[in-house]
Amino acid sequence: MEHCFPLHKSPSLSSFLPSLVKISQGPRVFTPSNSPSDFALTRRRSLRTGFTSTPFNDRKAPSVKASAGASHCDFSSLNAPLEPRSAPGKFLSGVLQNQRQFFHFAAADELKRLSDDRDAAVARMFVSLDSDEACLHRRIAQLKEQECQAAVEDVMYMLIFYKFSDLRVPLVPKLSRCMYNCRLEIWPSKDWELESIHSIEVLEVVRDHISAVIGLRADSSVTDNWATTEIQQLHLGRLYAASILYGYFLKSASSRHQLERCLTLVHQKRLNHRNSLQFLDLLPCGIKSLVLGRFSDVQSVPLGQGPGRREKDLEELRCYVMGFDPETLQRCAKPRSKEAAHLIERHSCALFGDEQTGIPETDEVIRTSFSSLKRLVLEAVAFGSFLWDIEEYVDTVYKLKDN
């Protein structure tokens, strides 16, 4: 099993910090429980999931081609390396293909049903504790827990897949289908789409990560991007898994940074308001009216629009990440739930090897361009960022296991 690349054997996340820092259709068809008159209200309520509902028929199905010399493989928008194994996962893949506009409603319904099923099994177990059927119901609850965990992982995967499809970026399929004579090229690169999900300051840190792990600078020329290099498939798999964790870490760290900055601004605003009131109380009545009148004419500059604010935000985020102690770093980088951690491992193994054993089909050296490596790393970082969002949403409906 030395060829496995589970998370605990992936390269250390700290080593990637910036240098300054698929598809079967289920037999079910989703029918919205809401009448047409209630649809708009339900849609507004669903906005908390972060998903938009664009009719699939109104969009051109995205596609991408991975080529290697004279041979190539085409993969469509519904072809992911990890195939859903559970009934909910297969059902959602069918909804995504045929009833895209109802996808997030179907996902929420599946999560609620899974949560209710698990809770019902646990409740029966506790009710039967003093009965002769205690062992039976305990075993039923354990099996139901395992079944629901596998199903919720598939639901999370399809939610992530939905986000990629909204970007019109299909996930790279199983690499063994796309290599010819140990040569891999992924085209089109979809760099712009994959970078568009990040804020400016986060994107700069992502570019630092790309430069550190594959040696491609952000200002590299077209010639540099299409230059070829050699890399072991096992190492590439570990790099991909580590980049997923890095994307997860960046989303966690940037969200924490934004929260702390907002709290600081609120605190400063309260202090300034209190001090100004104390100052005004000391002024004579006429002067106070004059001062208040002049204050009301002042045009404030919106936050983030001041000169040099962008550069300051970038440096703030870099310094903020660099200031993490090892415990905080581990807490931000480690997936909060066992389901998320297992999903990262399953997806990486399905992409580079065998999902069941985690062993790459080969550990041969493959030849590819820096552009293709960048595509894989950007996809991995986006996967981790989406996973953080999906994990937070799913946990509000179906309580995930702490990792």
Short mmCIF file of C-alpha atoms in Angstrom, two decimals:
data_model
loop_
_atom_site.label_atom_id
_atom_site.label_comp_id
_atom_site.label_asym_id
_atom_site.label_seq_id
_atom_site.Cartn_x
_atom_site.Cartn_y
_atom_site.Cartn_z
CA MET A 1 0.00 0.00 0.00
CA GLU A 2 2.98 2.27 -0.33
CA HIS A 3 1.44 3.67 -3.52
CA CYS A 4 -1.63 5.00 -1.71
CA PHE A 5 -2.08 8.71 -1.41
CA PRO A 6 -4.59 9.12 1.43
CA LEU A 7 -4.65 12.43 3.19
CA HIS A 8 -2.23 11.47 5.92
CA LYS A 9 0.40 10.68 3.29
CA SER A 10 -0.15 13.84 1.30
CA PRO A 11 2.59 16.47 1.47
CA SER A 12 2.41 18.74 4.47
CA LEU A 13 0.11 21.70 3.86
CA SER A 14 2.59 24.07 5.39
CA SER A 15 5.08 23.21 2.64
CA PHE A 16 2.66 24.73 0.11
CA LEU A 17 2.11 28.01 1.90
CA PRO A 18 3.17 31.08 -0.09
CA SER A 19 6.80 31.91 0.05
CA LEU A 20 5.99 35.28 1.77
CA VAL A 21 3.01 32.93 2.96
CA LYS A 22 -20.06 10.96 -13.22
CA ILE A 23 -23.51 8.71 -14.82
CA SER A 24 -26.55 6.93 -14.18
CA GLN A 25 -30.09 8.23 -14.17
CA GLY A 26 -32.18 7.11 -11.25
CA PRO A 27 -35.65 5.87 -11.88
CA ARG A 28 -37.05 8.74 -9.84
CA VAL A 29 -38.07 12.11 -11.25
CA PHE A 30 -37.97 15.07 -8.91
CA THR A 31 -41.31 16.80 -8.47
CA PRO A 32 -41.20 20.08 -6.56
CA SER A 33 -43.54 20.04 -3.61
CA ASN A 34 -44.36 23.70 -4.16
CA SER A 35 -47.08 24.99 -6.43
CA PRO A 36 -46.08 27.49 -9.15
CA SER A 37 -47.36 30.35 -7.04
CA ASP A 38 -45.05 29.34 -4.20
CA PHE A 39 -42.06 28.63 -6.39
CA ALA A 40 -40.62 32.14 -6.20
CA LEU A 41 -40.85 32.16 -2.41
CA THR A 42 -39.15 28.77 -2.15
CA ARG A 43 -36.47 29.88 -4.56
CA ARG A 44 -35.68 32.91 -2.42
CA ARG A 45 -35.39 30.63 0.59
CA SER A 46 -32.98 28.37 -1.31
CA LEU A 47 -30.58 31.18 -2.00
CA ARG A 48 -28.87 30.39 1.27
CA THR A 49 -27.33 27.33 -0.39
CA GLY A 50 -25.40 29.59 -2.72
CA PHE A 51 -26.80 27.95 -5.86
CA THR A 52 -28.47 29.55 -8.84
CA SER A 53 -31.08 27.77 -10.92
CA THR A 54 -30.40 28.22 -14.63
CA PRO A 55 -32.49 25.97 -16.92
CA PHE A 56 -30.16 23.36 -18.35
CA ASN A 57 -31.85 23.50 -21.77
CA ASP A 58 -31.00 27.19 -22.00
CA ARG A 59 -27.31 26.54 -21.68
CA LYS A 60 -24.77 24.95 -23.92
CA ALA A 61 -23.38 21.87 -22.19
CA PRO A 62 -19.77 22.59 -21.31
CA SER A 63 -17.14 20.23 -22.59
CA VAL A 64 -13.42 19.94 -22.46
CA LYS A 65 -10.91 17.81 -24.25
CA ALA A 66 -7.86 16.15 -22.81
CA SER A 67 -5.50 15.23 -25.59
CA ALA A 68 -2.21 13.49 -25.98
CA GLY A 69 -0.62 13.63 -29.38
CA ALA A 70 -2.80 11.97 -32.00
CA SER A 71 -5.09 10.45 -29.39
CA HIS A 72 -7.65 12.32 -27.35
CA CYS A 73 -10.60 11.77 -25.07
CA ASP A 74 -13.62 14.04 -24.92
CA PHE A 75 -15.46 14.38 -21.67
CA SER A 76 -18.78 16.10 -21.12
CA SER A 77 -20.20 18.05 -18.22
CA LEU A 78 -21.64 14.89 -16.61
CA ASN A 79 -18.52 12.80 -16.47
CA ALA A 80 -16.67 12.95 -13.17
CA PRO A 81 -13.98 10.58 -11.93
CA LEU A 82 -16.02 9.59 -8.88
CA GLU A 83 -19.26 7.74 -9.65
CA PRO A 84 -22.14 8.04 -7.14
CA ARG A 85 -22.70 4.70 -5.43
CA SER A 86 -25.79 5.51 -3.38
CA ALA A 87 -29.38 5.93 -4.56
CA PRO A 88 -29.49 9.64 -3.57
CA GLY A 89 -26.27 10.32 -5.47
CA LYS A 90 -27.50 8.58 -8.62
CA PHE A 91 -30.85 10.34 -8.33
CA LEU A 92 -29.23 13.77 -8.07
CA SER A 93 -27.02 13.10 -11.07
CA GLY A 94 -30.20 12.41 -13.06
CA VAL A 95 -31.83 15.60 -11.76
CA LEU A 96 -28.75 17.61 -12.69
CA GLN A 97 -28.88 16.25 -16.23
CA ASN A 98 -32.64 16.44 -16.84
CA GLN A 99 -34.13 18.91 -14.34
CA ARG A 100 -31.27 21.21 -13.50
CA GLN A 101 -33.50 24.06 -12.34
CA PHE A 102 -34.74 21.87 -9.46
CA PHE A 103 -31.35 20.50 -8.46
CA HIS A 104 -30.83 22.39 -5.20
CA PHE A 105 -34.42 21.65 -4.08
CA ALA A 106 -33.85 17.93 -4.73
CA ALA A 107 -30.52 18.04 -2.86
CA ALA A 108 -32.13 19.70 0.16
CA ASP A 109 -34.94 17.11 0.15
CA GLU A 110 -32.42 14.25 0.02
CA LEU A 111 -30.42 15.67 2.90
CA LYS A 112 -33.54 16.11 5.02
CA ARG A 113 -34.67 12.55 4.28
CA LEU A 114 -31.25 11.15 5.18
CA SER A 115 -31.21 13.09 8.43
CA ASP A 116 -34.71 11.88 9.35
CA ASP A 117 -33.84 8.25 8.52
CA ARG A 118 -30.72 8.33 10.67
CA ASP A 119 -32.44 10.04 13.58
CA ALA A 120 -35.32 7.53 13.44
CA ALA A 121 -32.91 4.59 13.61
CA VAL A 122 -31.09 6.13 16.58
CA ALA A 123 -34.40 6.85 18.35
CA ARG A 124 -35.52 3.22 17.92
CA MET A 125 -32.19 2.09 19.34
CA PHE A 126 -32.62 4.14 22.51
CA VAL A 127 -36.27 3.11 22.94
CA SER A 128 -35.29 -0.57 22.78
CA LEU A 129 -32.33 -0.34 25.20
CA ASP A 130 -34.06 -2.42 27.92
CA SER A 131 -35.67 -4.89 25.52
CA ASP A 132 -34.53 -8.18 24.03
CA GLU A 133 -34.14 -6.41 20.68
CA ALA A 134 -31.55 -3.90 21.91
CA CYS A 135 -28.65 -5.56 20.04
CA LEU A 136 -30.69 -5.78 16.86
CA HIS A 137 -31.67 -2.10 16.88
CA ARG A 138 -28.14 -1.05 17.79
CA ARG A 139 -26.83 -2.94 14.77
CA ILE A 140 -29.58 -1.45 12.57
CA ALA A 141 -28.59 2.04 13.73
CA GLN A 142 -24.93 1.36 12.92
CA LEU A 143 -25.77 0.11 9.43
CA LYS A 144 -28.08 3.07 8.84
CA GLU A 145 -25.31 5.42 9.95
CA GLN A 146 -22.89 3.89 7.43
CA GLU A 147 -25.51 3.99 4.68
CA CYS A 148 -26.36 7.63 5.35
CA GLN A 149 -22.70 8.64 5.49
CA ALA A 150 -22.03 7.12 2.06
CA ALA A 151 -25.16 8.80 0.71
CA VAL A 152 -24.39 12.22 2.14
CA GLU A 153 -20.88 12.07 0.68
CA ASP A 154 -22.44 11.48 -2.74
CA VAL A 155 -24.83 14.39 -2.19
CA MET A 156 -21.93 16.65 -1.23
CA TYR A 157 -20.02 15.51 -4.32
CA MET A 158 -22.95 16.31 -6.59
CA LEU A 159 -23.32 19.74 -4.94
CA ILE A 160 -19.65 20.42 -5.67
CA PHE A 161 -20.15 19.11 -9.21
CA TYR A 162 -23.06 21.55 -9.60
CA LYS A 163 -20.83 24.46 -8.70
CA PHE A 164 -18.24 23.41 -11.28
CA SER A 165 -20.94 23.05 -13.94
CA ASP A 166 -22.15 26.56 -13.12
CA LEU A 167 -18.66 27.73 -14.01
CA ARG A 168 -18.90 25.69 -17.23
CA VAL A 169 -15.85 23.77 -16.08
CA PRO A 170 -16.17 19.98 -16.18
CA LEU A 171 -14.06 18.04 -13.71
CA VAL A 172 -11.09 16.28 -15.25
CA PRO A 173 -12.07 12.60 -15.67
CA LYS A 174 -10.05 9.55 -14.68
CA LEU A 175 -6.57 10.29 -15.96
CA SER A 176 -5.92 6.78 -17.30
CA ARG A 177 -8.59 7.46 -19.96
CA CYS A 178 -6.84 10.58 -21.11
CA MET A 179 -3.20 9.58 -21.46
CA TYR A 180 -1.47 8.25 -24.55
CA ASN A 181 2.10 7.02 -24.45
CA CYS A 182 2.48 8.56 -20.99
CA ARG A 183 1.56 11.99 -22.35
CA LEU A 184 -1.22 14.13 -20.86
CA GLU A 185 -2.61 17.43 -22.05
CA ILE A 186 -5.79 19.11 -20.81
CA TRP A 187 -7.45 21.62 -23.12
CA PRO A 188 -8.99 24.12 -22.81
CA SER A 189 -7.31 25.12 -19.59
CA LYS A 190 -10.30 27.03 -18.10
CA ASP A 191 -7.88 29.06 -16.00
CA TRP A 192 -10.00 32.23 -16.03
CA GLU A 193 -13.16 30.41 -14.91
CA LEU A 194 -11.35 28.59 -12.12
CA GLU A 195 -9.67 31.77 -10.92
CA SER A 196 -12.92 33.78 -11.03
CA ILE A 197 -14.26 32.17 -7.83
CA HIS A 198 -11.59 33.80 -5.69
CA SER A 199 -11.31 37.35 -4.43
CA ILE A 200 -8.31 39.33 -5.66
CA GLU A 201 -6.28 38.87 -2.50
CA VAL A 202 -7.03 35.12 -2.31
CA LEU A 203 -6.20 34.70 -6.00
CA GLU A 204 -2.76 36.18 -5.47
CA VAL A 205 -2.08 33.68 -2.70
CA VAL A 206 -3.34 30.87 -4.98
CA ARG A 207 -0.88 32.02 -7.63
CA ASP A 208 1.89 31.91 -5.05
CA HIS A 209 0.87 28.31 -4.33
CA ILE A 210 1.00 27.39 -8.04
CA SER A 211 4.41 28.96 -8.37
CA ALA A 212 5.67 27.06 -5.32
CA VAL A 213 4.39 23.60 -6.31
CA ILE A 214 4.94 23.52 -10.09
CA GLY A 215 7.38 26.38 -10.59
CA LEU A 216 5.15 28.40 -12.92
CA ARG A 217 5.14 32.13 -12.21
CA ALA A 218 2.00 34.22 -12.56
CA ASP A 219 3.66 36.34 -15.28
CA SER A 220 4.89 33.35 -17.30
CA SER A 221 4.73 33.62 -21.07
CA VAL A 222 2.72 31.37 -23.38
CA THR A 223 5.91 29.54 -24.23
CA ASP A 224 6.55 28.85 -20.55
CA ASN A 225 3.00 27.57 -20.06
CA TRP A 226 3.29 25.09 -22.91
CA ALA A 227 6.75 23.88 -22.00
CA THR A 228 6.71 20.22 -20.98
CA THR A 229 7.90 18.54 -17.83
CA GLU A 230 7.93 15.07 -16.34
CA ILE A 231 6.27 14.03 -13.09
CA GLN A 232 5.46 10.75 -11.37
CA GLN A 233 1.78 9.94 -11.35
CA LEU A 234 1.94 9.15 -7.63
CA HIS A 235 3.48 12.52 -6.86
CA LEU A 236 0.89 14.28 -9.04
CA GLY A 237 -1.88 12.53 -7.10
CA ARG A 238 -0.46 13.68 -3.78
CA LEU A 239 -0.02 17.18 -5.13
CA TYR A 240 -3.68 17.24 -6.24
CA ALA A 241 -4.92 16.06 -2.82
CA ALA A 242 -2.72 18.59 -1.03
CA SER A 243 -4.02 21.38 -3.27
CA ILE A 244 -7.61 20.45 -2.36
CA LEU A 245 -6.63 20.85 1.28
CA TYR A 246 -4.93 24.14 0.45
CA GLY A 247 -8.09 25.46 -1.22
CA TYR A 248 -10.09 24.36 1.83
CA PHE A 249 -7.56 26.07 4.09
CA LEU A 250 -7.63 29.33 2.12
CA LYS A 251 -11.43 29.48 2.21
CA SER A 252 -11.39 28.88 5.94
CA ALA A 253 -8.60 31.38 6.61
CA SER A 254 -10.01 34.12 4.36
CA SER A 255 -13.49 33.75 5.91
CA ARG A 256 -11.98 33.98 9.37
CA HIS A 257 -9.92 36.98 8.31
CA GLN A 258 -13.00 38.78 6.94
CA LEU A 259 -14.93 38.08 10.13
CA GLU A 260 -12.17 39.36 12.39
CA ARG A 261 -11.72 42.47 10.26
CA CYS A 262 -15.46 43.21 10.33
CA LEU A 263 -15.54 42.81 14.10
CA THR A 264 -12.57 45.15 14.43
CA LEU A 265 -14.24 47.77 12.23
CA VAL A 266 -17.47 47.55 14.21
CA HIS A 267 -15.55 47.97 17.46
CA GLN A 268 -13.63 50.97 16.10
CA LYS A 269 -16.84 52.54 14.81
CA ARG A 270 -18.44 52.23 18.24
CA LEU A 271 -15.40 53.76 19.93
CA ASN A 272 -15.29 56.66 17.46
CA HIS A 273 -19.01 57.25 17.87
CA ARG A 274 -18.69 57.28 21.67
CA ASN A 275 -15.72 59.63 21.58
CA SER A 276 -17.47 62.01 19.17
CA LEU A 277 -20.55 62.12 21.42
CA GLN A 278 -18.39 62.89 24.45
CA PHE A 279 -16.64 65.64 22.48
CA LEU A 280 -19.92 67.15 21.29
CA ASP A 281 -21.33 67.18 24.81
CA LEU A 282 -18.50 69.51 25.79
CA LEU A 283 -19.28 72.05 23.07
CA PRO A 284 -21.54 75.08 23.46
CA CYS A 285 -24.97 74.72 21.87
CA GLY A 286 -24.32 77.01 18.87
CA ILE A 287 -20.99 75.46 17.97
CA LYS A 288 -22.48 71.96 18.39
CA SER A 289 -25.17 72.75 15.78
CA LEU A 290 -22.53 74.06 13.41
CA VAL A 291 -20.36 70.96 13.85
CA LEU A 292 -23.31 68.59 13.39
CA GLY A 293 -24.32 70.44 10.25
CA ARG A 294 -20.84 70.17 8.80
CA PHE A 295 -20.71 66.42 9.64
CA SER A 296 -23.92 65.79 7.74
CA ASP A 297 -22.36 67.24 4.57
CA VAL A 298 -19.33 64.96 4.64
CA GLN A 299 -19.32 62.22 1.96
CA SER A 300 -17.82 59.02 3.38
CA VAL A 301 -15.61 56.79 1.27
CA PRO A 302 -17.04 53.24 0.99
CA LEU A 303 -14.90 50.53 2.50
CA GLY A 304 -12.63 48.92 -0.06
CA GLN A 305 -12.69 51.88 -2.48
CA GLY A 306 -9.94 53.93 -0.95
CA PRO A 307 -6.58 54.35 -2.67
CA GLY A 308 -4.26 51.40 -2.22
CA ARG A 309 -6.93 49.35 -0.48
CA ARG A 310 -6.44 46.35 -2.81
CA GLU A 311 -2.72 46.13 -2.08
CA LYS A 312 -3.37 46.51 1.62
CA ASP A 313 -5.96 43.69 1.60
CA LEU A 314 -3.50 41.41 -0.16
CA GLU A 315 -0.72 42.07 2.29
CA GLU A 316 -3.14 41.79 5.21
CA LEU A 317 -4.25 38.31 4.11
CA ARG A 318 -0.69 37.14 3.51
CA CYS A 319 0.48 38.39 6.88
CA TYR A 320 -2.63 37.00 8.56
CA VAL A 321 -1.95 33.51 7.16
CA MET A 322 1.74 33.71 8.02
CA GLY A 323 0.83 34.62 11.59
CA PHE A 324 -1.01 31.37 12.25
CA ASP A 325 0.46 29.23 14.98
CA PRO A 326 0.69 25.47 14.24
CA GLU A 327 -2.54 24.72 16.13
CA THR A 328 -4.55 27.37 14.25
CA LEU A 329 -3.00 26.29 10.97
CA GLN A 330 -4.04 22.69 11.56
CA ARG A 331 -7.53 23.71 12.61
CA CYS A 332 -8.10 25.76 9.45
CA ALA A 333 -6.53 23.19 7.13
CA LYS A 334 -8.11 20.06 8.56
CA PRO A 335 -11.59 19.21 7.18
CA ARG A 336 -14.09 19.70 9.95
CA SER A 337 -16.09 16.56 9.12
CA LYS A 338 -15.17 12.94 8.45
CA GLU A 339 -17.42 13.03 5.39
CA ALA A 340 -15.41 15.88 3.84
CA ALA A 341 -12.06 14.22 4.59
CA HIS A 342 -13.26 10.91 3.13
CA LEU A 343 -14.65 12.66 0.06
CA ILE A 344 -11.29 14.29 -0.68
CA GLU A 345 -9.58 10.91 -0.49
CA ARG A 346 -12.22 9.16 -2.63
CA HIS A 347 -12.14 11.83 -5.33
CA SER A 348 -8.35 11.92 -5.52
CA CYS A 349 -8.08 8.13 -5.68
CA ALA A 350 -10.80 7.90 -8.35
CA LEU A 351 -9.00 10.50 -10.45
CA PHE A 352 -5.53 8.99 -10.27
CA GLY A 353 -6.10 5.33 -9.41
CA ASP A 354 -8.53 2.86 -7.90
CA GLU A 355 -11.17 4.32 -5.60
CA GLN A 356 -11.42 1.10 -3.57
CA THR A 357 -7.73 0.52 -2.88
CA GLY A 358 -6.30 3.98 -3.42
CA ILE A 359 -3.51 2.49 -5.49
CA PRO A 360 -2.62 4.27 -8.74
CA GLU A 361 -2.94 2.02 -11.76
CA THR A 362 0.67 2.84 -12.53
CA ASP A 363 3.39 4.88 -10.95
CA GLU A 364 4.98 5.71 -14.24
CA VAL A 365 6.47 9.02 -15.13
CA ILE A 366 4.09 11.04 -17.29
CA ARG A 367 4.94 13.92 -19.57
CA THR A 368 2.71 16.97 -19.55
CA SER A 369 2.78 20.72 -19.94
CA PHE A 370 2.92 23.27 -17.16
CA SER A 371 -0.45 24.54 -18.44
CA SER A 372 -2.03 21.15 -17.74
CA LEU A 373 -0.43 21.00 -14.29
CA LYS A 374 -1.80 24.46 -13.56
CA ARG A 375 -5.28 23.31 -14.67
CA LEU A 376 -5.16 20.39 -12.25
CA VAL A 377 -3.93 22.52 -9.35
CA LEU A 378 -6.53 25.24 -9.98
CA GLU A 379 -9.27 22.59 -10.13
CA ALA A 380 -8.06 21.09 -6.86
CA VAL A 381 -7.98 24.47 -5.10
CA ALA A 382 -11.49 25.26 -6.38
CA PHE A 383 -12.68 21.81 -5.23
CA GLY A 384 -11.39 22.52 -1.72
CA SER A 385 -12.98 25.96 -1.64
CA PHE A 386 -16.34 24.58 -2.81
CA LEU A 387 -16.07 21.74 -0.29
CA TRP A 388 -15.76 24.24 2.55
CA ASP A 389 -18.98 25.99 1.44
CA ILE A 390 -20.87 22.72 0.84
CA GLU A 391 -19.77 21.25 4.15
CA GLU A 392 -21.08 24.30 6.00
CA TYR A 393 -24.43 24.17 4.16
CA VAL A 394 -24.93 20.40 4.52
CA ASP A 395 -24.15 20.53 8.24
CA THR A 396 -27.15 22.82 8.77
CA VAL A 397 -29.48 20.09 7.43
CA TYR A 398 -27.65 16.84 8.10
CA LYS A 399 -25.33 16.87 11.13
CA LEU A 400 -21.92 15.74 9.93
CA LYS A 401 -19.42 13.78 12.03
CA ASP A 402 -16.64 15.77 13.61
CA ASN A 403 -13.27 14.88 12.17
#
